[in-house]
Amino acid sequence: EKVIHLHQDIWLAKNAIVKSRLLVQSGTVHAQRVFARKTIGRRLNATEARSFLVENHLWGATKAKYHYGLYRQKPPKENKKRRRRPRRSQQAKEEELVAVATFSRVRHVQRNNRPFKSHELLRYCSLRDC
C-alpha cells in the first residue's frame, strides 16, 4: 500500500500530469520503457527544455545553466531503396525528446577539507507515458 498526498491546487493546475502519475502508481497503466541503447543524449537550448518541463513536470521549469535532453530514435520506415545517412534536419525529425535534465552552474564545495566542483541537478523529467 502507498499513501499519496494530493493537493487541490496541483490537481487543478496540472491535472493531466497528476492523472498520468496516479495511473502508473496504481498499476492500471504501465509506463512505456525506453532502452538506453536506443537513445542519444544532447545539450538543449533553454527554450526547448523549458517547454518540455512545463508540459511534463509537476513544478514546471526553473532557471538553469545547463540543459540536456535524451532523444529516442524513431524506428526507420521500411524502404527498399538504398539507405543513405540522413541529413541533420531529417535526423531531428526521426528523433523524439523523451527526457530532460537541468543543472546549476558550478558550485565550489568543501568535502573532507578538500575543494570540489559540483553541479546540482535542478529538474529531471521524462515524458508522461515513459
The first five atom37 places (N, CA, C, CB, O) and aatype in JSON, in Angstrom:
{
  "aatype": [6, 11, 19, 9, 8, 10, 8, 5, 3, 9, 17, 10, 0, 11, 2, 0, 9, 19, 11, 15, 1, 10, 10, 19, 5, 15, 7, 16, 19, 8, 0, 5, 1, 19, 13, 0, 1, 11, 16, 9, 7, 1, 1, 10, 2, 0, 16, 6, 0, 1, 15, 13, 10, 19, 6, 2, 8, 10, 17, 7, 0, 16, 11, 0, 11, 18, 8, 18, 7, 10, 18, 1, 5, 11, 14, 14, 11, 6, 2, 11, 11, 1, 1, 1, 1, 14, 1, 1, 15, 5, 5, 0, 11, 6, 6, 6, 10, 19, 0, 19, 0, 16, 13, 15, 1, 19, 1, 8, 19, 5, 1, 2, 2, 1, 14, 13, 11, 15, 8, 6, 10, 10, 1, 18, 4, 15, 10, 1, 3, 4],
  "atom_mask": [
    [1, 1, 1, 1, 1],
    [1, 1, 1, 1, 1],
    [1, 1, 1, 1, 1],
    [1, 1, 1, 1, 1],
    [1, 1, 1, 1, 1],
    [1, 1, 1, 1, 1],
    [1, 1, 1, 1, 1],
    [1, 1, 1, 1, 1],
    [1, 1, 1, 1, 1],
    [1, 1, 1, 1, 1],
    [1, 1, 1, 1, 1],
    [1, 1, 1, 1, 1],
    [1, 1, 1, 1, 1],
    [1, 1, 1, 1, 1],
    [1, 1, 1, 1, 1],
    [1, 1, 1, 1, 1],
    [1, 1, 1, 1, 1],
    [1, 1, 1, 1, 1],
    [1, 1, 1, 1, 1],
    [1, 1, 1, 1, 1],
    [1, 1, 1, 1, 1],
    [1, 1, 1, 1, 1],
    [1, 1, 1, 1, 1],
    [1, 1, 1, 1, 1],
    [1, 1, 1, 1, 1],
    [1, 1, 1, 1, 1],
    [1, 1, 1, 0, 1],
    [1, 1, 1, 1, 1],
    [1, 1, 1, 1, 1],
    [1, 1, 1, 1, 1],
    [1, 1, 1, 1, 1],
    [1, 1, 1, 1, 1],
    [1, 1, 1, 1, 1],
    [1, 1, 1, 1, 1],
    [1, 1, 1, 1, 1],
    [1, 1, 1, 1, 1],
    [1, 1, 1, 1, 1],
    [1, 1, 1, 1, 1],
    [1, 1, 1, 1, 1],
    [1, 1, 1, 1, 1],
    [1, 1, 1, 0, 1],
    [1, 1, 1, 1, 1],
    [1, 1, 1, 1, 1],
    [1, 1, 1, 1, 1],
    [1, 1, 1, 1, 1],
    [1, 1, 1, 1, 1],
    [1, 1, 1, 1, 1],
    [1, 1, 1, 1, 1],
    [1, 1, 1, 1, 1],
    [1, 1, 1, 1, 1],
    [1, 1, 1, 1, 1],
    [1, 1, 1, 1, 1],
    [1, 1, 1, 1, 1],
    [1, 1, 1, 1, 1],
    [1, 1, 1, 1, 1],
    [1, 1, 1, 1, 1],
    [1, 1, 1, 1, 1],
    [1, 1, 1, 1, 1],
    [1, 1, 1, 1, 1],
    [1, 1, 1, 0, 1],
    [1, 1, 1, 1, 1],
    [1, 1, 1, 1, 1],
    [1, 1, 1, 1, 1],
    [1, 1, 1, 1, 1],
    [1, 1, 1, 1, 1],
    [1, 1, 1, 1, 1],
    [1, 1, 1, 1, 1],
    [1, 1, 1, 1, 1],
    [1, 1, 1, 0, 1],
    [1, 1, 1, 1, 1],
    [1, 1, 1, 1, 1],
    [1, 1, 1, 1, 1],
    [1, 1, 1, 1, 1],
    [1, 1, 1, 1, 1],
    [1, 1, 1, 1, 1],
    [1, 1, 1, 1, 1],
    [1, 1, 1, 1, 1],
    [1, 1, 1, 1, 1],
    [1, 1, 1, 1, 1],
    [1, 1, 1, 1, 1],
    [1, 1, 1, 1, 1],
    [1, 1, 1, 1, 1],
    [1, 1, 1, 1, 1],
    [1, 1, 1, 1, 1],
    [1, 1, 1, 1, 1],
    [1, 1, 1, 1, 1],
    [1, 1, 1, 1, 1],
    [1, 1, 1, 1, 1],
    [1, 1, 1, 1, 1],
    [1, 1, 1, 1, 1],
    [1, 1, 1, 1, 1],
    [1, 1, 1, 1, 1],
    [1, 1, 1, 1, 1],
    [1, 1, 1, 1, 1],
    [1, 1, 1, 1, 1],
    [1, 1, 1, 1, 1],
    [1, 1, 1, 1, 1],
    [1, 1, 1, 1, 1],
    [1, 1, 1, 1, 1],
    [1, 1, 1, 1, 1],
    [1, 1, 1, 1, 1],
    [1, 1, 1, 1, 1],
    [1, 1, 1, 1, 1],
    [1, 1, 1, 1, 1],
    [1, 1, 1, 1, 1],
    [1, 1, 1, 1, 1],
    [1, 1, 1, 1, 1],
    [1, 1, 1, 1, 1],
    [1, 1, 1, 1, 1],
    [1, 1, 1, 1, 1],
    [1, 1, 1, 1, 1],
    [1, 1, 1, 1, 1],
    [1, 1, 1, 1, 1],
    [1, 1, 1, 1, 1],
    [1, 1, 1, 1, 1],
    [1, 1, 1, 1, 1],
    [1, 1, 1, 1, 1],
    [1, 1, 1, 1, 1],
    [1, 1, 1, 1, 1],
    [1, 1, 1, 1, 1],
    [1, 1, 1, 1, 1],
    [1, 1, 1, 1, 1],
    [1, 1, 1, 1, 1],
    [1, 1, 1, 1, 1],
    [1, 1, 1, 1, 1],
    [1, 1, 1, 1, 1],
    [1, 1, 1, 1, 1],
    [1, 1, 1, 1, 1],
    [1, 1, 1, 1, 1],
    [1, 1, 1, 1, 1]
  ],
  "atom_positions": [
    [[0.82, -1.18, 0.0], [0.0, 0.0, 0.0], [0.86, 1.24, 0.0], [-0.93, 0.0, 1.19], [1.95, 1.27, 0.57]],
    [[0.35, 2.27, -0.66], [1.03, 3.55, -0.7], [0.08, 4.64, -0.28], [1.6, 3.83, -2.11], [-1.12, 4.58, -0.54]],
    [[0.62, 5.64, 0.38], [-0.15, 6.82, 0.7], [0.28, 7.9, -0.28], [0.07, 7.26, 2.2], [1.47, 8.2, -0.41]],
    [[-0.68, 8.48, -0.97], [-0.39, 9.52, -1.95], [-1.04, 10.82, -1.48], [-0.89, 9.12, -3.38], [-2.25, 10.88, -1.29]],
    [[-0.22, 11.83, -1.29], [-0.73, 13.14, -0.89], [-1.01, 13.93, -2.16], [0.28, 13.9, 0.04], [-0.15, 14.06, -3.03]],
    [[-2.21, 14.45, -2.25], [-2.59, 15.19, -3.45], [-3.18, 16.53, -3.02], [-3.61, 14.37, -4.31], [-4.16, 16.57, -2.27]],
    [[-2.58, 17.59, -3.48], [-3.05, 18.93, -3.13], [-3.98, 19.45, -4.22], [-1.85, 19.89, -2.93], [-3.75, 19.22, -5.41]],
    [[-5.01, 20.14, -3.81], [-6.04, 20.6, -4.73], [-5.48, 21.56, -5.78], [-7.15, 21.28, -3.97], [-5.86, 21.47, -6.95]],
    [[-4.59, 22.45, -5.4], [-4.05, 23.41, -6.36], [-3.24, 22.72, -7.46], [-3.18, 24.44, -5.64], [-3.29, 23.13, -8.62]],
    [[-2.51, 21.67, -7.09], [-1.76, 20.93, -8.1], [-2.71, 20.14, -8.99], [-0.73, 19.98, -7.44], [-2.51, 20.07, -10.2]],
    [[-3.74, 19.55, -8.4], [-4.75, 18.82, -9.17], [-5.39, 19.75, -10.21], [-5.84, 18.23, -8.24], [-5.59, 19.34, -11.36]],
    [[-5.71, 20.96, -9.82], [-6.36, 21.9, -10.74], [-5.39, 22.45, -11.79], [-6.97, 23.06, -9.95], [-5.77, 22.64, -12.94]],
    [[-4.16, 22.69, -11.4], [-3.2, 23.31, -12.32], [-2.57, 22.31, -13.28], [-2.11, 23.99, -11.53], [-2.36, 22.63, -14.45]],
    [[-2.26, 21.11, -12.83], [-1.53, 20.13, -13.64], [-2.29, 18.81, -13.68], [-0.1, 19.9, -13.08], [-1.71, 17.75, -13.41]],
    [[-3.56, 18.86, -14.01], [-4.44, 17.7, -13.95], [-3.94, 16.53, -14.79], [-5.81, 18.1, -14.41], [-3.95, 15.39, -14.32]],
    [[-3.52, 16.77, -16.02], [-3.09, 15.68, -16.91], [-1.86, 14.96, -16.36], [-2.8, 16.22, -18.31], [-1.77, 13.74, -16.43]],
    [[-0.91, 15.72, -15.82], [0.3, 15.11, -15.27], [-0.05, 14.28, -14.04], [1.34, 16.19, -14.91], [0.45, 13.16, -13.9]],
    [[-0.88, 14.81, -13.17], [-1.26, 14.1, -11.95], [-2.01, 12.81, -12.29], [-2.14, 14.99, -11.04], [-1.73, 11.77, -11.7]],
    [[-2.94, 12.86, -13.23], [-3.68, 11.66, -13.63], [-2.74, 10.6, -14.18], [-4.74, 12.01, -14.69], [-2.86, 9.42, -13.85]],
    [[-1.81, 11.03, -15.01], [-0.85, 10.09, -15.59], [-0.03, 9.4, -14.5], [0.08, 10.81, -16.57], [0.15, 8.19, -14.54]],
    [[0.46, 10.16, -13.54], [1.27, 9.59, -12.46], [0.45, 8.66, -11.58], [1.87, 10.7, -11.62], [0.95, 7.62, -11.14]],
    [[-0.81, 9.04, -11.31], [-1.68, 8.18, -10.5], [-1.96, 6.85, -11.18], [-2.99, 8.9, -10.19], [-1.97, 5.81, -10.54]],
    [[-2.2, 6.89, -12.49], [-2.47, 5.65, -13.22], [-1.26, 4.72, -13.19], [-2.85, 5.96, -14.68], [-1.41, 3.51, -13.02]],
    [[-0.07, 5.27, -13.36], [1.14, 4.45, -13.33], [1.37, 3.9, -11.91], [2.38, 5.27, -13.79], [1.71, 2.73, -11.76]],
    [[1.19, 4.74, -10.88], [1.38, 4.3, -9.5], [0.39, 3.21, -9.09], [1.25, 5.49, -8.56], [0.73, 2.31, -8.32]],
    [[-0.83, 3.3, -9.6], [-1.85, 2.31, -9.24], [-1.68, 1.0, -10.0], [-3.23, 2.87, -9.51], [-2.29, -0.01, -9.63]],
    [[-0.86, 0.99, -11.03], [-0.66, -0.23, -11.82], [-1.7, -0.41, -12.91], [0.0, 0.0, 0.0], [-1.68, -1.42, -13.61]],
    [[-2.58, 0.54, -13.06], [-3.61, 0.48, -14.11], [-2.99, 0.58, -15.49], [-4.65, 1.6, -13.91], [-3.38, -0.13, -16.41]],
    [[-2.03, 1.47, -15.62], [-1.33, 1.69, -16.89], [0.15, 1.44, -16.64], [-1.58, 3.14, -17.45], [0.69, 1.86, -15.62]],
    [[0.78, 0.76, -17.57], [2.23, 0.52, -17.45], [2.96, 1.53, -18.32], [2.59, -0.94, -17.87], [2.63, 1.73, -19.49]],
    [[3.96, 2.15, -17.73], [4.75, 3.13, -18.47], [5.53, 2.44, -19.57], [5.71, 3.89, -17.51], [5.99, 1.31, -19.42]],
    [[5.66, 3.13, -20.67], [6.41, 2.61, -21.81], [7.9, 2.67, -21.48], [6.09, 3.41, -23.12], [8.39, 3.69, -20.98]],
    [[8.62, 1.61, -21.74], [10.05, 1.59, -21.46], [10.84, 2.16, -22.62], [10.51, 0.15, -21.16], [10.51, 1.96, -23.79]],
    [[11.88, 2.88, -22.26], [12.81, 3.42, -23.26], [14.18, 2.87, -22.91], [12.8, 5.0, -23.29], [14.71, 3.14, -21.83]],
    [[14.75, 2.11, -23.81], [16.04, 1.48, -23.55], [17.18, 2.42, -23.92], [16.17, 0.16, -24.34], [17.12, 3.11, -24.94]],
    [[18.22, 2.45, -23.09], [19.33, 3.38, -23.26], [20.01, 3.21, -24.61], [20.34, 3.19, -22.15], [20.44, 4.2, -25.21]],
    [[20.13, 2.0, -25.1], [20.82, 1.79, -26.37], [20.07, 2.39, -27.56], [21.03, 0.31, -26.59], [20.63, 2.52, -28.65]],
    [[18.81, 2.76, -27.34], [18.02, 3.35, -28.42], [17.84, 4.86, -28.21], [16.66, 2.66, -28.51], [16.92, 5.46, -28.76]],
    [[18.72, 5.45, -27.41], [18.63, 6.89, -27.14], [19.95, 7.59, -27.41], [18.2, 7.13, -25.7], [21.01, 6.97, -27.51]],
    [[19.85, 8.89, -27.53], [21.02, 9.75, -27.73], [20.88, 10.94, -26.79], [21.16, 10.23, -29.23], [19.82, 11.55, -26.73]],
    [[21.94, 11.27, -26.05], [21.93, 12.42, -25.17], [22.57, 13.61, -25.85], [0.0, 0.0, 0.0], [23.62, 13.48, -26.48]],
    [[21.94, 14.79, -25.71], [22.46, 16.01, -26.32], [22.1, 17.22, -25.47], [21.92, 16.18, -27.76], [21.14, 17.2, -24.71]],
    [[22.89, 18.28, -25.62], [22.54, 19.55, -24.97], [21.34, 20.16, -25.67], [23.73, 20.53, -24.99], [21.17, 20.03, -26.88]],
    [[20.52, 20.82, -24.87], [19.35, 21.51, -25.4], [19.51, 23.0, -25.19], [18.05, 21.01, -24.72], [20.32, 23.45, -24.38]],
    [[18.73, 23.77, -25.94], [18.68, 25.19, -25.61], [17.62, 25.38, -24.53], [18.37, 26.07, -26.89], [16.8, 24.5, -24.31]],
    [[17.65, 26.52, -23.87], [16.76, 26.77, -22.74], [15.29, 26.75, -23.14], [17.1, 28.1, -22.11], [14.45, 26.33, -22.35]],
    [[14.97, 27.19, -24.34], [13.58, 27.24, -24.79], [12.99, 25.84, -24.92], [13.48, 27.97, -26.14], [11.87, 25.59, -24.47]],
    [[13.74, 24.93, -25.53], [13.27, 23.54, -25.68], [13.07, 22.89, -24.31], [14.26, 22.72, -26.52], [12.06, 22.24, -24.06]],
    [[14.06, 23.07, -23.43], [13.98, 22.46, -22.1], [12.8, 23.03, -21.32], [15.29, 22.7, -21.33], [12.07, 22.28, -20.67]],
    [[12.62, 24.33, -21.37], [11.52, 24.98, -20.64], [10.16, 24.47, -21.11], [11.6, 26.5, -20.8], [9.31, 24.15, -20.28]],
    [[9.95, 24.39, -22.42], [8.65, 23.94, -22.93], [8.38, 22.48, -22.55], [8.59, 24.11, -24.46], [7.25, 22.12, -22.23]],
    [[9.41, 21.63, -22.58], [9.25, 20.23, -22.2], [8.9, 20.12, -20.71], [10.52, 19.43, -22.52], [8.01, 19.36, -20.34]],
    [[9.61, 20.87, -19.87], [9.37, 20.82, -18.43], [7.99, 21.37, -18.06], [10.45, 21.59, -17.69], [7.32, 20.8, -17.19]],
    [[7.57, 22.44, -18.68], [6.25, 23.0, -18.4], [5.16, 21.99, -18.75], [6.03, 24.31, -19.19], [4.15, 21.88, -18.05]],
    [[5.37, 21.25, -19.82], [4.38, 20.28, -20.27], [4.38, 18.99, -19.45], [4.62, 19.95, -21.72], [3.33, 18.36, -19.31]],
    [[5.53, 18.58, -18.9], [5.64, 17.26, -18.29], [6.04, 17.22, -16.82], [6.61, 16.48, -19.05], [5.92, 16.16, -16.2]],
    [[6.52, 18.31, -16.24], [6.98, 18.31, -14.85], [5.94, 18.97, -13.96], [8.34, 19.03, -14.72], [5.38, 20.01, -14.32]],
    [[5.67, 18.38, -12.8], [4.66, 18.93, -11.88], [4.97, 20.36, -11.45], [4.54, 18.05, -10.66], [4.05, 21.17, -11.31]],
    [[6.22, 20.67, -11.24], [6.58, 22.0, -10.76], [7.0, 22.92, -11.89], [7.7, 21.9, -9.75], [7.4, 24.06, -11.63]],
    [[6.93, 22.47, -13.12], [7.29, 23.31, -14.25], [8.79, 23.47, -14.4], [0.0, 0.0, 0.0], [9.57, 22.64, -13.94]],
    [[9.18, 24.55, -15.04], [10.59, 24.79, -15.33], [11.2, 25.7, -14.28], [10.76, 25.41, -16.73], [10.48, 26.35, -13.52]],
    [[12.51, 25.74, -14.24], [13.25, 26.64, -13.37], [14.47, 27.13, -14.14], [13.66, 25.92, -12.03], [14.87, 26.54, -15.14]],
    [[15.04, 28.21, -13.67], [16.22, 28.76, -14.33], [17.4, 27.82, -14.09], [16.53, 30.19, -13.82], [17.65, 27.41, -12.95]],
    [[18.11, 27.5, -15.13], [19.25, 26.59, -15.03], [20.34, 27.03, -16.0], [18.82, 25.12, -15.32], [20.08, 27.74, -16.97]],
    [[21.53, 26.61, -15.73], [22.67, 26.95, -16.59], [22.83, 25.94, -17.72], [23.96, 27.02, -15.76], [23.12, 26.32, -18.86]],
    [[22.65, 24.66, -17.42], [22.87, 23.6, -18.41], [21.59, 22.78, -18.59], [24.04, 22.67, -17.98], [20.9, 22.47, -17.62]],
    [[21.29, 22.46, -19.84], [20.08, 21.69, -20.17], [20.5, 20.53, -21.07], [18.99, 22.6, -20.87], [21.17, 20.73, -22.09]],
    [[20.09, 19.32, -20.7], [20.4, 18.14, -21.5], [19.12, 17.38, -21.81], [21.41, 17.22, -20.78], [18.2, 17.33, -20.99]],
    [[19.09, 16.8, -22.99], [17.92, 16.03, -23.39], [18.31, 14.64, -23.83], [0.0, 0.0, 0.0], [19.42, 14.41, -24.31]],
    [[17.39, 13.72, -23.67], [17.57, 12.35, -24.11], [16.57, 12.11, -25.24], [17.37, 11.32, -22.93], [15.36, 12.27, -25.06]],
    [[17.08, 11.74, -26.4], [16.25, 11.55, -27.58], [16.13, 10.07, -27.91], [16.83, 12.32, -28.78], [17.12, 9.33, -27.9]],
    [[14.91, 9.64, -28.2], [14.66, 8.27, -28.66], [14.64, 8.31, -30.17], [13.32, 7.69, -28.08], [14.0, 9.16, -30.78]],
    [[15.37, 7.38, -30.76], [15.38, 7.28, -32.21], [14.12, 6.56, -32.65], [16.65, 6.54, -32.72], [13.83, 5.46, -32.19]],
    [[13.37, 7.19, -33.53], [12.17, 6.55, -34.06], [12.62, 5.46, -35.02], [11.22, 7.59, -34.76], [13.61, 5.64, -35.73]],
    [[11.91, 4.33, -35.06], [12.31, 3.26, -35.97], [12.21, 3.73, -37.42], [11.45, 2.01, -35.75], [11.25, 4.41, -37.79]],
    [[13.19, 3.36, -38.23], [13.15, 3.8, -39.64], [11.99, 3.14, -40.38], [14.48, 3.47, -40.35], [11.62, 1.99, -40.1]],
    [[11.42, 3.88, -41.32], [10.36, 3.32, -42.15], [10.98, 2.34, -43.12], [9.57, 4.45, -42.91], [12.09, 2.55, -43.62]],
    [[10.26, 1.28, -43.39], [10.77, 0.28, -44.32], [10.81, 0.87, -45.72], [9.9, -1.01, -44.29], [9.8, 1.3, -46.26]],
    [[11.99, 0.88, -46.28], [12.18, 1.41, -47.62], [13.21, 0.53, -48.3], [12.63, 2.91, -47.59], [14.3, 0.31, -47.77]],
    [[12.87, 0.04, -49.46], [13.77, -0.9, -50.13], [14.88, -0.21, -50.89], [12.99, -1.77, -51.07], [15.8, -0.86, -51.37]],
    [[14.8, 1.12, -51.0], [15.88, 1.85, -51.65], [17.11, 1.82, -50.77], [15.46, 3.3, -51.95], [17.04, 1.61, -49.56]],
    [[18.24, 2.03, -51.41], [19.49, 2.07, -50.66], [19.47, 3.24, -49.69], [20.7, 2.18, -51.62], [19.19, 4.38, -50.08]],
    [[19.76, 2.95, -48.45], [19.72, 4.0, -47.42], [21.0, 4.8, -47.41], [19.48, 3.38, -46.03], [22.1, 4.26, -47.43]],
    [[20.82, 6.1, -47.38], [21.96, 7.0, -47.19], [21.88, 7.54, -45.77], [21.97, 8.16, -48.25], [20.83, 7.49, -45.13]],
    [[22.97, 8.05, -45.31], [22.98, 8.66, -43.97], [22.07, 9.89, -44.01], [24.44, 9.03, -43.51], [22.24, 10.74, -44.89]],
    [[21.13, 10.0, -43.08], [20.2, 11.14, -43.12], [20.89, 12.45, -42.8], [19.06, 10.92, -42.15], [21.85, 12.5, -42.03]],
    [[20.39, 13.53, -43.4], [20.89, 14.86, -43.09], [20.49, 15.21, -41.66], [20.36, 15.91, -44.09], [19.63, 14.56, -41.07]],
    [[21.11, 16.24, -41.12], [20.83, 16.65, -39.74], [19.36, 17.04, -39.55], [21.74, 17.82, -39.34], [18.76, 16.68, -38.53]],
    [[18.77, 17.75, -40.5], [17.37, 18.16, -40.38], [16.45, 16.94, -40.44], [17.0, 19.15, -41.5], [15.45, 16.89, -39.73]],
    [[16.79, 15.96, -41.28], [15.99, 14.74, -41.35], [16.16, 13.92, -40.07], [16.38, 13.89, -42.59], [15.21, 13.31, -39.57]],
    [[17.38, 13.92, -39.55], [17.67, 13.15, -38.35], [16.87, 13.69, -37.17], [19.18, 13.18, -38.04], [16.37, 12.92, -36.35]],
    [[16.73, 15.01, -37.07], [15.96, 15.61, -35.98], [14.49, 15.2, -36.05], [16.08, 17.14, -36.02], [13.85, 15.02, -35.02]],
    [[13.96, 15.04, -37.25], [12.57, 14.62, -37.41], [12.39, 13.16, -37.01], [12.12, 14.83, -38.85], [11.28, 12.75, -36.66]],
    [[13.46, 12.38, -37.05], [13.38, 10.97, -36.73], [13.65, 10.71, -35.25], [14.37, 10.19, -37.59], [13.75, 9.55, -34.84]],
    [[13.76, 11.75, -34.46], [14.03, 11.6, -33.03], [12.92, 12.26, -32.21], [15.4, 12.21, -32.67], [12.28, 13.22, -32.65]],
    [[12.71, 11.72, -31.01], [11.69, 12.25, -30.12], [12.33, 12.53, -28.76], [10.48, 11.26, -29.99], [13.01, 11.66, -28.21]],
    [[12.12, 13.71, -28.23], [12.65, 14.07, -26.92], [11.85, 13.34, -25.85], [12.6, 15.61, -26.71], [10.64, 13.54, -25.74]],
    [[12.52, 12.51, -25.05], [11.82, 11.71, -24.05], [12.18, 12.09, -22.61], [12.12, 10.27, -24.26], [11.45, 11.71, -21.69]],
    [[13.27, 12.81, -22.39], [13.65, 13.2, -21.03], [14.51, 14.46, -21.07], [14.4, 12.05, -20.31], [15.23, 14.71, -22.03]],
    [[14.41, 15.24, -19.99], [15.2, 16.46, -19.86], [15.77, 16.52, -18.45], [14.34, 17.73, -20.17], [15.09, 16.2, -17.47]],
    [[17.02, 16.94, -18.35], [17.66, 17.19, -17.05], [18.29, 18.57, -17.11], [18.73, 16.08, -16.7], [18.95, 18.92, -18.1]],
    [[18.1, 19.37, -16.05], [18.72, 20.69, -15.99], [19.61, 20.76, -14.76], [17.64, 21.81, -15.96], [19.31, 20.18, -13.72]],
    [[20.73, 21.48, -14.91], [21.74, 21.56, -13.86], [22.11, 23.01, -13.57], [22.99, 20.77, -14.27], [21.99, 23.88, -14.43]],
    [[22.56, 23.25, -12.34], [23.0, 24.58, -11.92], [24.39, 24.87, -12.48], [23.0, 24.7, -10.38], [25.05, 24.01, -13.06]],
    [[24.82, 26.1, -12.28], [26.2, 26.46, -12.61], [27.13, 25.73, -11.63], [26.43, 28.03, -12.54], [26.66, 25.11, -10.67]],
    [[28.41, 25.81, -11.86], [29.36, 25.12, -10.99], [29.33, 25.72, -9.59], [30.8, 25.19, -11.58], [29.24, 26.94, -9.42]],
    [[29.39, 24.85, -8.61], [29.42, 25.28, -7.21], [30.69, 24.73, -6.56], [28.14, 24.81, -6.43], [31.04, 23.56, -6.74]],
    [[31.34, 25.58, -5.83], [32.57, 25.18, -5.16], [32.21, 24.76, -3.74], [33.64, 26.33, -5.17], [31.69, 25.56, -2.96]],
    [[32.5, 23.52, -3.41], [32.17, 22.99, -2.09], [33.41, 22.38, -1.45], [31.04, 21.94, -2.19], [34.36, 22.01, -2.13]],
    [[33.38, 22.29, -0.14], [34.46, 21.65, 0.62], [33.97, 20.28, 1.09], [34.91, 22.54, 1.83], [32.9, 20.17, 1.68]],
    [[34.76, 19.26, 0.83], [34.44, 17.92, 1.3], [35.71, 17.33, 1.87], [33.85, 17.02, 0.16], [36.71, 17.17, 1.16]],
    [[35.68, 16.99, 3.16], [36.88, 16.48, 3.85], [38.05, 17.46, 3.72], [37.29, 15.11, 3.28], [39.19, 17.07, 3.49]],
    [[37.74, 18.75, 3.87], [38.73, 19.83, 3.79], [39.43, 19.9, 2.44], [39.76, 19.66, 4.87], [40.56, 20.39, 2.34]],
    [[38.77, 19.41, 1.39], [39.31, 19.48, 0.04], [38.26, 20.16, -0.85], [39.67, 18.05, -0.52], [37.07, 19.88, -0.73]],
    [[38.71, 21.05, -1.73], [37.76, 21.73, -2.6], [37.28, 20.82, -3.75], [38.39, 23.02, -3.17], [38.07, 20.07, -4.33]],
    [[36.0, 20.89, -4.05], [35.41, 20.15, -5.15], [34.53, 21.08, -5.96], [34.6, 18.93, -4.64], [33.96, 22.04, -5.43]],
    [[34.41, 20.79, -7.22], [33.45, 21.49, -8.07], [32.26, 20.56, -8.26], [34.08, 21.92, -9.45], [32.42, 19.37, -8.51]],
    [[31.08, 21.14, -8.14], [29.88, 20.31, -8.19], [28.78, 21.04, -8.94], [29.41, 19.93, -6.78], [28.73, 22.27, -8.95]],
    [[27.89, 20.28, -9.58], [26.7, 20.82, -10.23], [25.49, 20.17, -9.58], [26.71, 20.55, -11.78], [25.5, 18.98, -9.28]],
    [[24.45, 20.96, -9.35], [23.23, 20.44, -8.73], [22.21, 20.1, -9.81], [22.65, 21.47, -7.73], [21.97, 20.9, -10.72]],
    [[21.62, 18.92, -9.72], [20.52, 18.56, -10.6], [19.28, 19.32, -10.14], [20.27, 17.01, -10.6], [18.78, 19.08, -9.04]],
    [[18.79, 20.22, -10.97], [17.65, 21.05, -10.58], [16.32, 20.42, -10.97], [17.76, 22.42, -11.22], [15.38, 20.43, -10.17]],
    [[16.22, 19.87, -12.16], [15.0, 19.23, -12.62], [15.36, 18.0, -13.47], [14.12, 20.22, -13.43], [16.32, 18.03, -14.24]],
    [[14.58, 16.96, -13.31], [14.64, 15.81, -14.22], [13.19, 15.45, -14.54], [15.43, 14.58, -13.59], [12.33, 15.44, -13.65]],
    [[12.93, 15.17, -15.78], [11.56, 14.88, -16.18], [11.59, 14.02, -17.43], [10.76, 16.18, -16.43], [12.41, 14.22, -18.33]],
    [[10.68, 13.05, -17.48], [10.51, 12.25, -18.69], [9.09, 12.45, -19.21], [10.8, 10.74, -18.43], [8.24, 13.01, -18.52]],
    [[8.85, 11.99, -20.41], [7.51, 12.06, -20.98], [6.53, 11.37, -20.05], [7.46, 11.43, -22.39], [6.9, 10.47, -19.3]],
    [[5.29, 11.79, -20.1], [4.28, 11.22, -19.2], [4.08, 9.72, -19.4], [2.96, 11.93, -19.4], [3.83, 9.0, -18.43]],
    [[4.19, 9.25, -20.6], [3.93, 7.82, -20.85], [5.2, 6.99, -20.88], [3.19, 7.64, -22.16], [5.15, 5.82, -21.28]],
    [[6.33, 7.55, -20.46], [7.59, 6.79, -20.45], [8.04, 6.55, -19.03], [8.69, 7.54, -21.22], [9.09, 5.93, -18.81]]
  ]
}
